[in-house]
Coordinates of C-alpha atoms in Angstrom, one line a residue:
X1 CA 0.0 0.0 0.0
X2 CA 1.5 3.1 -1.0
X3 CA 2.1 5.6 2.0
X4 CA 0.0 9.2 2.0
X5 CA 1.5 12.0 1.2
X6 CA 0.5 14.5 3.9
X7 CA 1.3 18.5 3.6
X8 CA 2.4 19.3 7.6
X9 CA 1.0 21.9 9.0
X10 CA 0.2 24.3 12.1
X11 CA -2.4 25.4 13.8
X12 CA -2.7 28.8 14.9
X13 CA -5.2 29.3 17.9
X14 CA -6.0 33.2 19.9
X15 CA -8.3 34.5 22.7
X16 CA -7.3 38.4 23.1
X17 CA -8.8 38.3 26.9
X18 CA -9.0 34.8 29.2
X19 CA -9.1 34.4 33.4
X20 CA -6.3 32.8 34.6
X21 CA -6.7 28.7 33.4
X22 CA -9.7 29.7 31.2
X23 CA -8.7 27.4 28.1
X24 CA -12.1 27.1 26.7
X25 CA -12.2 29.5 24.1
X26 CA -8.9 28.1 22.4
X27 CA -10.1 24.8 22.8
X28 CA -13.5 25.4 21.1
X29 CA -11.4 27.0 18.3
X30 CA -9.0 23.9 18.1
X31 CA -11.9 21.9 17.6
X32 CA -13.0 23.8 14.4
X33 CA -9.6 24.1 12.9
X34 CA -8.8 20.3 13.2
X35 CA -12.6 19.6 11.4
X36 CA -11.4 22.2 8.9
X37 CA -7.8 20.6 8.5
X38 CA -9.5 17.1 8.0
X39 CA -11.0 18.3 5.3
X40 CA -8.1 19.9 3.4
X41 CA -6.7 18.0 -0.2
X42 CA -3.9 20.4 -1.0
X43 CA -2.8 19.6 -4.8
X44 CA -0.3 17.3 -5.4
X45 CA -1.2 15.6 -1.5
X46 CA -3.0 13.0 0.4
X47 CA -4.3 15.4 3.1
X48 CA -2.5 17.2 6.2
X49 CA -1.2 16.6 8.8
X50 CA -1.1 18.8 11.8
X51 CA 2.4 19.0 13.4
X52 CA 2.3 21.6 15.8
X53 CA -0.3 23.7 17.6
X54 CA 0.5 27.6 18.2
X55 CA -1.9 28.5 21.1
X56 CA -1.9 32.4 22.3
X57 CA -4.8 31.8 25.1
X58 CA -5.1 35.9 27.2
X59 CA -2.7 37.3 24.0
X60 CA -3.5 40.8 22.1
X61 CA -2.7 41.0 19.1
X62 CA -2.6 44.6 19.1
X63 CA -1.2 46.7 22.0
X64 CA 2.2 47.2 21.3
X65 CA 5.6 47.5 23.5
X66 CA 8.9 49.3 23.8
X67 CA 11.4 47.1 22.9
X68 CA 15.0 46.8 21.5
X69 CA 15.6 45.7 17.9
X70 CA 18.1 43.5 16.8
X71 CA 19.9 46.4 15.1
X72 CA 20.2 48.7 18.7
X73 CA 17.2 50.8 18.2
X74 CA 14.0 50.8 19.8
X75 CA 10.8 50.3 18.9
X76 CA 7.1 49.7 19.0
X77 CA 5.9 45.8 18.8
X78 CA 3.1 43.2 19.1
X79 CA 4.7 41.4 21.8
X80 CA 3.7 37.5 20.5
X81 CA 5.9 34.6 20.9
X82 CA 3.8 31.9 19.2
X83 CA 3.3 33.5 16.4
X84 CA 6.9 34.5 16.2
X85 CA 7.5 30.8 16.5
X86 CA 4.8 29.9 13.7
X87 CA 6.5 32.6 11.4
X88 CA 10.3 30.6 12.4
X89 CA 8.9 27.5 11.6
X90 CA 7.2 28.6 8.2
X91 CA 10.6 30.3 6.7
X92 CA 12.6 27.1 7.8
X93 CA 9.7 25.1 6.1
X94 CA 9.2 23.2 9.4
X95 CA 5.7 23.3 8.4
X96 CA 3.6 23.8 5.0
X97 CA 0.7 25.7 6.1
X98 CA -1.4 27.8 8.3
X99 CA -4.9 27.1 9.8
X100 CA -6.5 29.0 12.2
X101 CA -10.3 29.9 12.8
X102 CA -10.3 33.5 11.3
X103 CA -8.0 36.6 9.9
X104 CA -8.7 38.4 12.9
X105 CA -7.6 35.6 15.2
X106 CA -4.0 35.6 13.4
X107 CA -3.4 39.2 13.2
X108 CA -4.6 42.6 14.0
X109 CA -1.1 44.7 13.3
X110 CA -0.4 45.3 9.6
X111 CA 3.7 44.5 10.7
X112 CA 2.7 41.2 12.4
X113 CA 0.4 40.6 9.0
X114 CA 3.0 41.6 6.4
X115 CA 5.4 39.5 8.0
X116 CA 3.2 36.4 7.7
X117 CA 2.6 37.2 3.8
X118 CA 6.3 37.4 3.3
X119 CA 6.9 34.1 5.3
X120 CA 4.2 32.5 2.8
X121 CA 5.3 34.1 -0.6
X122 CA 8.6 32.5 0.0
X123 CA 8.0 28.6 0.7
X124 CA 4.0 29.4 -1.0
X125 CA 2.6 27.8 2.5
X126 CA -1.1 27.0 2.5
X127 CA -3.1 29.1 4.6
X128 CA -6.7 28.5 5.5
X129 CA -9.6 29.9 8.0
X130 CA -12.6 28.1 9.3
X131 CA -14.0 31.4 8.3
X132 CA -13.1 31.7 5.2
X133 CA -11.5 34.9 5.4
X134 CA -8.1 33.8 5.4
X135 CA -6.2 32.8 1.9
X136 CA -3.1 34.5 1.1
X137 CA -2.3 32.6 -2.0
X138 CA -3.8 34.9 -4.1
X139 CA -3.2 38.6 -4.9
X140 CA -6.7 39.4 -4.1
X141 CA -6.8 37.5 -1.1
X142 CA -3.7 39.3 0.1
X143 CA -5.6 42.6 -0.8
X144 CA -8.3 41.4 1.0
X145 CA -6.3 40.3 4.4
X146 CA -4.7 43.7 4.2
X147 CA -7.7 45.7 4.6
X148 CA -9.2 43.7 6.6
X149 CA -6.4 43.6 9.2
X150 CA -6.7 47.3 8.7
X151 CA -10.4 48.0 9.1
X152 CA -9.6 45.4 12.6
X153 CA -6.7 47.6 13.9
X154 CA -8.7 51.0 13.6
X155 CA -11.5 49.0 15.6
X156 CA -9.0 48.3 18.2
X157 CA -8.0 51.9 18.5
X158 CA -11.4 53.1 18.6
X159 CA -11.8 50.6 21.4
X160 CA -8.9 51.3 23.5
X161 CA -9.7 55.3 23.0
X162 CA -13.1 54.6 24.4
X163 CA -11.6 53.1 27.3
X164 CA -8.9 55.4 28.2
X165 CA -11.1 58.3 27.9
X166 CA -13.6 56.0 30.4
X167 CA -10.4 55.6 32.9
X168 CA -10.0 59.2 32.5
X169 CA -13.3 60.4 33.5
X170 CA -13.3 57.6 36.8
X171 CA -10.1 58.4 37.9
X172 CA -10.9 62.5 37.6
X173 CA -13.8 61.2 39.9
X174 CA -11.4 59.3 42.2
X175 CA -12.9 56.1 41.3
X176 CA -11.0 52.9 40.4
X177 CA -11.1 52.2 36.8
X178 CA -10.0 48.4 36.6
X179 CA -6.6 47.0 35.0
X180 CA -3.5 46.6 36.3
X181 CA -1.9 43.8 38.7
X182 CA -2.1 43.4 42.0
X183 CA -0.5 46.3 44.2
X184 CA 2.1 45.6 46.9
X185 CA -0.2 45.9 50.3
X186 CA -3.4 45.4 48.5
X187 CA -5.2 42.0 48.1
X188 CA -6.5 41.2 45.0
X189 CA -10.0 43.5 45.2
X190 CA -7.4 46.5 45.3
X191 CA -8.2 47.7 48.4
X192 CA -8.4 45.6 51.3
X193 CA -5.1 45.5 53.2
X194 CA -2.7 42.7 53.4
X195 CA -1.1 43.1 57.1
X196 CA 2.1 41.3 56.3
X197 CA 3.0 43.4 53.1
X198 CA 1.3 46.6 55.1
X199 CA 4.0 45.7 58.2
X200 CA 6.8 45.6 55.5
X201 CA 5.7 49.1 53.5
X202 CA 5.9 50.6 56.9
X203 CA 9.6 49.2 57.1
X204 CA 10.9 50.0 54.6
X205 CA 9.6 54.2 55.0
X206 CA 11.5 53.9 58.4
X207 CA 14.6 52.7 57.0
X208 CA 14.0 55.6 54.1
X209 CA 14.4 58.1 56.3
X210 CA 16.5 56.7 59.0
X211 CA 15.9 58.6 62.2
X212 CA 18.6 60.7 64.6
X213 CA 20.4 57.3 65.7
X214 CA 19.7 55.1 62.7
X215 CA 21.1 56.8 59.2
X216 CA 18.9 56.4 56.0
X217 CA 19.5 53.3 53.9
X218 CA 19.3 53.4 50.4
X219 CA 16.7 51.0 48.6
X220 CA 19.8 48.7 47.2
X221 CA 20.5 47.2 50.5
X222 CA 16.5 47.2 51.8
X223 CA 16.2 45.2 48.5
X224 CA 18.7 43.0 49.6
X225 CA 17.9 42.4 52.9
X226 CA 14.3 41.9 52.3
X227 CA 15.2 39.0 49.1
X228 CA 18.2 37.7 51.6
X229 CA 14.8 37.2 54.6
X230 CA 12.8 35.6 51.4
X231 CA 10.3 38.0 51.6
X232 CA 7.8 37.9 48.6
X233 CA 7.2 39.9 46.2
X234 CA 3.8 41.3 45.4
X235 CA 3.8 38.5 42.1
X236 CA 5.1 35.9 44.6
X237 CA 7.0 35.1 41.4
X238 CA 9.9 31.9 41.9
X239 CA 13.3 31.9 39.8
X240 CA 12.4 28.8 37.7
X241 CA 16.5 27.6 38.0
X242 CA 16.7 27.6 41.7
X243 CA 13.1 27.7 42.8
X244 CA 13.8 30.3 44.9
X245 CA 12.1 33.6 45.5
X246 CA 12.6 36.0 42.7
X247 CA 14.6 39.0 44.4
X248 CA 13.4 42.2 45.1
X249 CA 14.7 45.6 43.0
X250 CA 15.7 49.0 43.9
X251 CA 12.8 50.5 41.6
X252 CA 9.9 48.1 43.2
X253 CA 10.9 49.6 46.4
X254 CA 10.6 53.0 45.1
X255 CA 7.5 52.5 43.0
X256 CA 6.2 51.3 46.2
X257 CA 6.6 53.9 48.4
X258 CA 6.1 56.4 46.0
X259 CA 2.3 55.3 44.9
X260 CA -0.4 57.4 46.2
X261 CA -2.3 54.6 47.3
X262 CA -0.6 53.4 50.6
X263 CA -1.8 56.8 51.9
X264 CA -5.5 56.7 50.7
X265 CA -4.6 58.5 47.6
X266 CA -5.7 57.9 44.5
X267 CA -3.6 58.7 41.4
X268 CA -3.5 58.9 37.5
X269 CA -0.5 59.0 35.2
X270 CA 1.6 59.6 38.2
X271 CA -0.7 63.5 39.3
X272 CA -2.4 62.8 42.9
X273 CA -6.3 63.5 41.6
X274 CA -8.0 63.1 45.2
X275 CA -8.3 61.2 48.6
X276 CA -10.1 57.8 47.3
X277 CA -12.9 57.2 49.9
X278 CA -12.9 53.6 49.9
X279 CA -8.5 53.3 50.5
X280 CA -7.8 52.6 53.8
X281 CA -4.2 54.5 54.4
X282 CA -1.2 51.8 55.0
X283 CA 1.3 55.1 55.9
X284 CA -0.1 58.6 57.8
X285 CA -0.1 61.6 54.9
X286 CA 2.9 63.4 57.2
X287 CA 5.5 60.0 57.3
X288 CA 4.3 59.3 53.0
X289 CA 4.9 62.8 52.0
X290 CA 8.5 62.7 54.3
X291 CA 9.4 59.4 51.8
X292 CA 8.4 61.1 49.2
X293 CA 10.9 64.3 49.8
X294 CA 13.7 62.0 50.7
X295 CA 13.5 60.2 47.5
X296 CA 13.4 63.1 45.5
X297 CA 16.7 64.3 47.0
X298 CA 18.5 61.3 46.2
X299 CA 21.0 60.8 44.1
X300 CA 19.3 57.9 41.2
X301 CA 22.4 56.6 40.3
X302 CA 23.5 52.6 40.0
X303 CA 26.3 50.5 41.3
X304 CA 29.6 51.7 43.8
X305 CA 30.3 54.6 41.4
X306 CA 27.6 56.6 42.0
X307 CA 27.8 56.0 45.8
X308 CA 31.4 57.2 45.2
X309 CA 30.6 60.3 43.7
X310 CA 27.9 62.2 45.7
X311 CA 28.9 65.6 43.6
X312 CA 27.2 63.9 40.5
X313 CA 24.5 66.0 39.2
X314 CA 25.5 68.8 41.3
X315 CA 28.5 70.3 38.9
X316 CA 27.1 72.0 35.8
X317 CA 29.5 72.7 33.0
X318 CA 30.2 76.2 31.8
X319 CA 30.1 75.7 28.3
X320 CA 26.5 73.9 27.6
X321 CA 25.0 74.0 31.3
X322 CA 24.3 70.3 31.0
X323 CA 25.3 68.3 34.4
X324 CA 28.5 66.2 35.1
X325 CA 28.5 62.8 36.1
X326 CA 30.9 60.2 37.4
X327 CA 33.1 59.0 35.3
X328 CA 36.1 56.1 35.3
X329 CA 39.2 58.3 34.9
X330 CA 41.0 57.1 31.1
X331 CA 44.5 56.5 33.6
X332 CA 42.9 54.5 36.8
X333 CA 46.5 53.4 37.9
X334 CA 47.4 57.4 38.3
X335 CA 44.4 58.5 39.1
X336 CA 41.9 55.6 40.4
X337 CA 39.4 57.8 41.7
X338 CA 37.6 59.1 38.8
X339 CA 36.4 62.2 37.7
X340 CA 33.2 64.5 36.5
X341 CA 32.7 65.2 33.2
X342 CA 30.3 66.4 31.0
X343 CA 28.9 63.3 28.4
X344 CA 29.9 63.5 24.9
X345 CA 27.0 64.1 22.5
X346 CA 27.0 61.1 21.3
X347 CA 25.8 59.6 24.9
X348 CA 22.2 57.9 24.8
X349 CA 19.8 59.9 26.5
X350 CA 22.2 62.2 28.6
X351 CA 24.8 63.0 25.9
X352 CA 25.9 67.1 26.7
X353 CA 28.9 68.9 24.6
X354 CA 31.7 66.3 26.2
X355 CA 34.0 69.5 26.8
X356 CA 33.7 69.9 31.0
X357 CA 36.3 67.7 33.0
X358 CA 37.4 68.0 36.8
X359 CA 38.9 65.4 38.8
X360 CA 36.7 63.7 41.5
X361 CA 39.2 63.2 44.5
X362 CA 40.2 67.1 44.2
X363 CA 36.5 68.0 43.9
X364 CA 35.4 66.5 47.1
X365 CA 37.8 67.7 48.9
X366 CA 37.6 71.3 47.8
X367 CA 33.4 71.3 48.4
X368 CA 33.9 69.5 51.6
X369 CA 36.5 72.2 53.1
X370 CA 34.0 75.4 51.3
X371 CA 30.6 72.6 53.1
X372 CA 32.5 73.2 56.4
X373 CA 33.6 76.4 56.7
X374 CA 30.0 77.6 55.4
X375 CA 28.5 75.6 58.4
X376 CA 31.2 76.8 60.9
X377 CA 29.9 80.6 60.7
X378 CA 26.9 80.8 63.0
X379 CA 25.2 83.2 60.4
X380 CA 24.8 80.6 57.8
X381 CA 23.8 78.2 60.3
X382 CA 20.7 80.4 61.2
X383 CA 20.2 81.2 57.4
X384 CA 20.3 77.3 56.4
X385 CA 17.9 77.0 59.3
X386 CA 15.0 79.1 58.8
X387 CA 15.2 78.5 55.1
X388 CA 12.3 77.0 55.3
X389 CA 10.9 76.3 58.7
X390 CA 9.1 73.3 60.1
X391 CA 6.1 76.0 60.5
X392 CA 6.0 76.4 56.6
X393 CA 6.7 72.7 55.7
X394 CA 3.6 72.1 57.9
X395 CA 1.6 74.8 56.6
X396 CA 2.2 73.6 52.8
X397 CA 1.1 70.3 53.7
X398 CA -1.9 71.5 54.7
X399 CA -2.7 73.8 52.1
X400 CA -1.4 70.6 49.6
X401 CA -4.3 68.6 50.9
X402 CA -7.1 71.0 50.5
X403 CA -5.8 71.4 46.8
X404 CA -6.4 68.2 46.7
X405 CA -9.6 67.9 48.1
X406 CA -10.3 71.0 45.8
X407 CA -9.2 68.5 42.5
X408 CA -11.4 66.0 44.0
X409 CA -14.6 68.4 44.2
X410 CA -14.1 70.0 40.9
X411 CA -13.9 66.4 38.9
X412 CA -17.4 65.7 40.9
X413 CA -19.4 69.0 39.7
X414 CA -17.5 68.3 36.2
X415 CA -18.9 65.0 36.1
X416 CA -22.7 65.9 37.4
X417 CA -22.7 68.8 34.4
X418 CA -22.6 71.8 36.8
X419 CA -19.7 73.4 35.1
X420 CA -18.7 73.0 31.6
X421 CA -15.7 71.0 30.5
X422 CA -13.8 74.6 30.1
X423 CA -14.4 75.6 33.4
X424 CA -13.7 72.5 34.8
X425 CA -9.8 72.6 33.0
X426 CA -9.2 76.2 34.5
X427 CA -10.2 75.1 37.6
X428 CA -7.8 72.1 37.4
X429 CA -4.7 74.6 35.8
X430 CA -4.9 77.1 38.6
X431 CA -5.4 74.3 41.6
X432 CA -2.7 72.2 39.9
X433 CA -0.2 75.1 39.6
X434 CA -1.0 76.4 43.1
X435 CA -0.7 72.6 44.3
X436 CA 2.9 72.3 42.6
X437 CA 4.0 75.5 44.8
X438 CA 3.3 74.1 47.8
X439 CA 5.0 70.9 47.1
X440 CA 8.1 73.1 46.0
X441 CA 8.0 74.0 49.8
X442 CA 7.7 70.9 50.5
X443 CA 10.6 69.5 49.1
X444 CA 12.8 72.1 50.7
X445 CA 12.6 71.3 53.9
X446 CA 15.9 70.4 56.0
X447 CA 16.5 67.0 55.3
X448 CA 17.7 65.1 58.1
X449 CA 21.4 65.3 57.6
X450 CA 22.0 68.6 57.4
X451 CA 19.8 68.8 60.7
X452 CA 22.2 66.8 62.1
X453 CA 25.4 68.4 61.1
X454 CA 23.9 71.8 62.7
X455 CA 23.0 70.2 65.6
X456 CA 26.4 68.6 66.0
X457 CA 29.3 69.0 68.6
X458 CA 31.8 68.8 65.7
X459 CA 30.7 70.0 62.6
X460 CA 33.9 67.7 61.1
X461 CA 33.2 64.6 63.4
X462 CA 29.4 64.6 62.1
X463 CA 30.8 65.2 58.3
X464 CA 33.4 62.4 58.6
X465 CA 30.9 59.7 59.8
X466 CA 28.1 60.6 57.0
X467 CA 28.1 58.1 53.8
X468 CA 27.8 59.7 50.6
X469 CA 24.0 60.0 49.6
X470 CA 23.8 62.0 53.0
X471 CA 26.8 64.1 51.6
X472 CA 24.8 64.8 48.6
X473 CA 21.8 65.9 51.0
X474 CA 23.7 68.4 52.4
X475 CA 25.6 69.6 49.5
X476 CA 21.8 70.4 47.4
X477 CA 20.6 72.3 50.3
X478 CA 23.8 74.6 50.7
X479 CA 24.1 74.4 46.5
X480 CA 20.6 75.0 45.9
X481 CA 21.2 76.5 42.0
X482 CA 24.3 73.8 41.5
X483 CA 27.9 74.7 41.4
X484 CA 29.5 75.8 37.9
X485 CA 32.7 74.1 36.6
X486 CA 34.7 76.5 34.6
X487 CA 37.8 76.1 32.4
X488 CA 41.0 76.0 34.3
X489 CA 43.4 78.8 34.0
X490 CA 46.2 78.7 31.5
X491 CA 48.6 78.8 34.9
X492 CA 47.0 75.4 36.4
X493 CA 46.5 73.4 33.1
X494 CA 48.3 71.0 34.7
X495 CA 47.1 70.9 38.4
X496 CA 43.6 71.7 40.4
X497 CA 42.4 74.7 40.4
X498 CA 39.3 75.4 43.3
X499 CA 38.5 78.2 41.7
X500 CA 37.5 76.4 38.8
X501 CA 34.5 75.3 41.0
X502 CA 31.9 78.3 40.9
X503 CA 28.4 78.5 43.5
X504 CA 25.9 79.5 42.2
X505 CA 23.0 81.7 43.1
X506 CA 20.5 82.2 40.7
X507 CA 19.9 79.4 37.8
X508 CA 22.6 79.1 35.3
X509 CA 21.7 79.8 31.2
X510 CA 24.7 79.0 28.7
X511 CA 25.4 82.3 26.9

């Protein structure tokens, strides 16, 4: 009996939106597509036979990501594995041909679409749809697929318009609008606390802001002492290779104590919009809004160098006003300790004119000796203190709130039609700008170190035992407009100069 000759091919199966083990939708169109395949007598074979299964159960097809290209750029894409895998397995001929149960199950992106038609054009691949709608063998079924892929995509982006316009409206009225996973402290419902994770929110805003015996920690080593305890995560998530805990980052720790919601706030696209009446606070207002001012004055740097170099960010150069940052000095056996320079142009994201330089090492110690000598005359000490009081720190808070509560009240009338959608945004402008002035107050407030080096019996002894985020502290408070890095003198080409080192007092504009 002569054997069949079989054309292998793939099935292609996609629900956009599934719960968590809901696999009845893709199984109901597996069901279809192997009746369909059954069916199938390509020319020149027996039948098909179907060699792999492609199942994208809870995948869109048509929000699109950031991501990295393999030629360094970045750009916007469908994020799909499967069909990725379908389109690998087509070019390298692994399979023949496509079913699936309709066009708009296998794409909704023109790219993800155009890629398939390639992929099919070059090894001619059958491609059939319970549906009908899907034949690419043709030039007018490729037409066709085209704009009806189209037509589907503009759906999508009516859709998802709809919807963030919807969120927009709830979250002006300070009401939840869906989406999103689980937040740290918050059980599943969003709200309800979960006492454990509440306990360790609380933690870690103590160890923020450190206290008069205790100093701050920075969230590097609060991320590694809470993975090193095996604390979870909010996904719980475990490291498939060692079935251990999946580590906590730096960033989750911030995004966690800077979210509105472990106050009672309620937040959209990172603006506070309102108290939410149905958030019970994890942190008081006072100790959240504290957090909030020491992580703002923190240095965002990575790794040992930018612990090292507590000037970074501070020292502006002279000849494009763009800041200098820590950087590996080209001779580290002669000079190991680095210096500040401005980033060469060509630097992603940060890139300045490149032309700024000053050595690190010299740098702290000439601001160190200018940090003490400021402190050590009793009028700057009085100055530094009343710069802005506790009274007016308090007082801003205050008035911060009621802005808030202001935000709150104006989305309600806006959304009951008893002002017009004009009024409503110059409402929200003047509120929001009056709200942003406060906070501004807020945010210069003594920070904790510099209380403590005014307090001190040695102004030196206090200096010498602080580590170098609590440096930097002190340094933005007495360099509040930065300090200017000018070109050495032709006299000290060849060794520091101080004076090239420049405070500031008003904001700095390249000429």
């Amino acid at each position: 009996m002569t054997p069949r000759k079989l054309l292998p091919v793939g099935i292609l199966l996609r629900i956009s939106d599934a719960r968590e083990e809901d696999t009845a939708g893709v199984e109901r169109q597996e069901k279809d597509c192997r009746l369909l395949a059954a069916a199938l007598r390509p020319s020149g074979y027996d039948g098909v036979e179907i060699v792999a299964v492609y199942t994208e159960n809870d995948t869109s097809a048509f929000k699109r990501r950031k991501v990295r290209l393999p030629d360094g750029s970045t750009g916007l894409r469908v994020m799909r594995p499967e069909f990725r895998r379908l389109i690998d397995d087509l070019t390298s001929r692994a399979i023949l041909g496509v079913v699936a149960y309709d066009l708009d199950r296998v794409a909704r992106d023109p790219r993800d679409l155009e890629d398939l038609i390639d992929a099919v054009e070059m090894t001619q691949a059958l491609t059939r749809s319970v549906t009908g709608s899907l034949d690419l063998s043709t030039d007018a079924g490729v037409t066709m697929a085209r704009v009806m892929v189209a037509v589907a995509n503009k759906s999508s982006r009516d859709t998802a318009r709809r919807v963030k316009r919807k969120r927009e409206e709830m979250a002006e009225q300070g009401v939840y609008g869906g989406g999103g996973r689980r937040r740290y402290g918050r059980a599943v419902d969003r709200k309800t606390i979960v006492p454990e994770e509440a306990e360790i929110i609380r933690e870690c805003a103590r160890r923020v802001l450190g206290d008069d015996e205790r100093a701050p920690e920075s969230l590097r080593a609060i991320a590694l002492d809470l993975t090193r305890r095996g604390v979870p995560t909010a996904t719980g998530a475990v490291d498939q290779e060692t079935g251990k805990l999946v580590g906590w980052q730096p960033r989750s720790i911030h995004s966690c104590l800077t979210s509105g919601h472990i106050t009672g706030l309620h937040t959209f696209r990172g603006e506070v919009v309102g108290e939410a009446d149905d958030l019970a606070a994890i942190l008081d207002r006072e100790t959240w809004e504290r957090v909030q001012v020491a992580l703002a004055k923190r240095n965002h740097g990575r790794g040992q160098q930018a612990l090292r170099k507590w000037l970074s960010g501070l020292l502006l150069c002279s000849a494009c006003g763009h800041r200098l940052y820590g950087w590996p000095n080209p001779n580290k056996r002669l000079r190991p300790g680095g210096r500040y320079a401005c980033p060469p142009p060509n630097t992603p994201k940060i890139g300045g004119c490149g032309k700024t330089a000053v050595d690190a090492e010299h740098a702290h110690d000439a601001i160190e000796a200018e940090i003490l000598a400021y402190l050590r005359r009793p009028d700057n000490v009085a100055a530094l203190a009343t710069t802005v009081s506790a009274d007016a720190a308090n007082r801003a808070q205050r008035e911060a709130r009621d802005d808030e509560q202001q935000l709150k009240a104006a989305a309600e009338m806006w959304a009951r039609r008893e002002i017009t959608q004009a009024e409503y945004l110059v409402m929200r402008r003047e509120i929001s700008d009056r709200l942003s002035q406060w906070q501004a107050i807020i945010r210069q407030s003594m920070p904790g170190p510099v209380r403590r080096l005014v307090s001190a019996d040695s102004i030196e002894d206090a200096w010498a035992e602080m580590q170098p985020p609590e440096r930097r502290e002190v340094a933005q408070v007495i360099y509040p407009y930065g300090i200017l890095v000018v070109p050495p003198r032709p006299t000290h080409r060849f060794k520091f100069d101080p004076d090239r080192l420049v405070r500031l007092d008003r904001p700095w504009q390249s000429k």
